[in-house]
Amino acid sequence: MPWEWDGGHLIEIEERAIPWKYDPGEKRKKHKWSKDEAGFLPPSGRNMRGQCPTSITHHPTLAEDLLNDGIPWPPEAKIPEAIYNVYKGVIYRAEETEPGKSYHGFPECEKVPDKVLQELAIRAEKCGYHRQFKKWLKRYLPEGWNRIKCPTLNHD
């Protein structure tokens, strides 16, 4: 279900009439690897490129489901600049590839809006991936971990 902000709270809204299309980025060879885990090349430093796990890259319907269930940012935009989601504790950001139609996603290692980060924390916890989410945040978005206000996530 898509989301929007209402009075400072994230709420589900009816699905878009036309779902976003996932652009697998066939020409983006530098964003693909053979591991079934998310990561970055190089693993740290400047110019890190997100690498999606094969469980997503080999299953475009999963990628499209994650995209259409994602959190658009900014929420008031008809065509969001980015769409965020979490899968197995890893934060993903999708950016527009064809205006108003398609997006390409990748693991996130930059700043995530606070409201989005909070919702992603709740989603990760509901799916049983709070430890993996915490590990991802501490490794790739350390300033983000301090902004989460989810008591059950902060317990370990």
PDB file of N, CA and C in Angstrom, residues 39-40 43-45 91 107-112 133-145:
ATOM      1  N   GLY A  39      25.286  -4.729  -0.323  1.00  0.00           N
ATOM      2  CA  GLY A  39      26.570  -4.171   0.079  1.00  0.00           C
ATOM      3  C   GLY A  39      26.980  -3.045  -0.835  1.00  0.00           C
ATOM      4  N   PHE A  40      28.256  -2.701  -0.769  1.00  0.00           N
ATOM      5  CA  PHE A  40      28.777  -1.587  -1.549  1.00  0.00           C
ATOM      6  C   PHE A  40      30.156  -1.912  -2.099  1.00  0.00           C
ATOM      7  N   PRO A  43      33.800  -1.147  -0.438  1.00  0.00           N
ATOM      8  CA  PRO A  43      33.020  -1.354   0.789  1.00  0.00           C
ATOM      9  C   PRO A  43      32.939  -0.147   1.716  1.00  0.00           C
ATOM     10  N   SER A  44      33.797   0.841   1.518  1.00  0.00           N
ATOM     11  CA  SER A  44      33.725   2.055   2.338  1.00  0.00           C
ATOM     12  C   SER A  44      34.405   3.195   1.588  1.00  0.00           C
ATOM     13  N   GLY A  45      34.268   4.383   2.132  1.00  0.00           N
ATOM     14  CA  GLY A  45      34.907   5.543   1.524  1.00  0.00           C
ATOM     15  C   GLY A  45      34.005   6.263   0.545  1.00  0.00           C
ATOM     16  N   ILE A  91      18.084  -0.952   4.174  1.00  0.00           N
ATOM     17  CA  ILE A  91      17.344   0.186   3.631  1.00  0.00           C
ATOM     18  C   ILE A  91      17.676   0.338   2.150  1.00  0.00           C
ATOM     19  N   PRO A 107      20.785  -0.290  -2.375  1.00  0.00           N
ATOM     20  CA  PRO A 107      20.978  -0.123  -0.939  1.00  0.00           C
ATOM     21  C   PRO A 107      21.372   1.318  -0.620  1.00  0.00           C
ATOM     22  N   GLU A 108      20.886   1.813   0.498  1.00  0.00           N
ATOM     23  CA  GLU A 108      21.094   3.211   0.893  1.00  0.00           C
ATOM     24  C   GLU A 108      22.234   3.345   1.889  1.00  0.00           C
ATOM     25  N   CYS A 109      23.109   4.323   1.630  1.00  0.00           N
ATOM     26  CA  CYS A 109      24.184   4.628   2.587  1.00  0.00           C
ATOM     27  C   CYS A 109      24.308   6.131   2.810  1.00  0.00           C
ATOM     28  N   GLU A 110      23.272   6.859   2.441  1.00  0.00           N
ATOM     29  CA  GLU A 110      23.268   8.305   2.648  1.00  0.00           C
ATOM     30  C   GLU A 110      22.173   8.652   3.652  1.00  0.00           C
ATOM     31  N   LYS A 111      21.890   9.909   3.797  1.00  0.00           N
ATOM     32  CA  LYS A 111      20.881  10.358   4.761  1.00  0.00           C
ATOM     33  C   LYS A 111      19.470   9.976   4.313  1.00  0.00           C
ATOM     34  N   VAL A 112      18.680   9.511   5.268  1.00  0.00           N
ATOM     35  CA  VAL A 112      17.277   9.160   5.049  1.00  0.00           C
ATOM     36  C   VAL A 112      16.442  10.137   5.875  1.00  0.00           C
ATOM     37  N   PHE A 133      18.450  -4.537  10.804  1.00  0.00           N
ATOM     38  CA  PHE A 133      18.221  -3.115  10.543  1.00  0.00           C
ATOM     39  C   PHE A 133      19.174  -2.270  11.387  1.00  0.00           C
ATOM     40  N   LYS A 134      19.264  -2.612  12.655  1.00  0.00           N
ATOM     41  CA  LYS A 134      20.156  -1.886  13.562  1.00  0.00           C
ATOM     42  C   LYS A 134      21.606  -1.993  13.079  1.00  0.00           C
ATOM     43  N   LYS A 135      22.007  -3.186  12.692  1.00  0.00           N
ATOM     44  CA  LYS A 135      23.372  -3.404  12.200  1.00  0.00           C
ATOM     45  C   LYS A 135      23.641  -2.561  10.946  1.00  0.00           C
ATOM     46  N   TRP A 136      22.662  -2.537  10.015  1.00  0.00           N
ATOM     47  CA  TRP A 136      22.816  -1.754   8.787  1.00  0.00           C
ATOM     48  C   TRP A 136      22.964  -0.260   9.113  1.00  0.00           C
ATOM     49  N   LEU A 137      22.090   0.220   9.980  1.00  0.00           N
ATOM     50  CA  LEU A 137      22.150   1.643  10.352  1.00  0.00           C
ATOM     51  C   LEU A 137      23.480   2.000  10.996  1.00  0.00           C
ATOM     52  N   LYS A 138      23.913   1.187  11.931  1.00  0.00           N
ATOM     53  CA  LYS A 138      25.155   1.498  12.638  1.00  0.00           C
ATOM     54  C   LYS A 138      26.352   1.474  11.694  1.00  0.00           C
ATOM     55  N   ARG A 139      26.297   0.628  10.681  1.00  0.00           N
ATOM     56  CA  ARG A 139      27.421   0.533   9.747  1.00  0.00           C
ATOM     57  C   ARG A 139      27.388   1.614   8.664  1.00  0.00           C
ATOM     58  N   TYR A 140      26.202   1.859   8.097  1.00  0.00           N
ATOM     59  CA  TYR A 140      26.122   2.740   6.929  1.00  0.00           C
ATOM     60  C   TYR A 140      25.441   4.085   7.172  1.00  0.00           C
ATOM     61  N   LEU A 141      24.612   4.180   8.194  1.00  0.00           N
ATOM     62  CA  LEU A 141      23.912   5.434   8.503  1.00  0.00           C
ATOM     63  C   LEU A 141      23.973   5.690  10.006  1.00  0.00           C
ATOM     64  N   PRO A 142      25.172   5.782  10.589  1.00  0.00           N
ATOM     65  CA  PRO A 142      25.278   5.854  12.046  1.00  0.00           C
ATOM     66  C   PRO A 142      24.523   7.012  12.677  1.00  0.00           C
ATOM     67  N   GLU A 143      24.445   8.150  11.985  1.00  0.00           N
ATOM     68  CA  GLU A 143      23.690   9.274  12.553  1.00  0.00           C
ATOM     69  C   GLU A 143      22.205   8.956  12.591  1.00  0.00           C
ATOM     70  N   GLY A 144      21.749   8.075  11.734  1.00  0.00           N
ATOM     71  CA  GLY A 144      20.340   7.693  11.686  1.00  0.00           C
ATOM     72  C   GLY A 144      19.901   6.903  12.903  1.00  0.00           C
ATOM     73  N   TRP A 145      20.784   6.066  13.433  1.00  0.00           N
ATOM     74  CA  TRP A 145      20.419   5.242  14.575  1.00  0.00           C
ATOM     75  C   TRP A 145      20.017   6.108  15.758  1.00  0.00           C
TER      76      TRP A 145
END
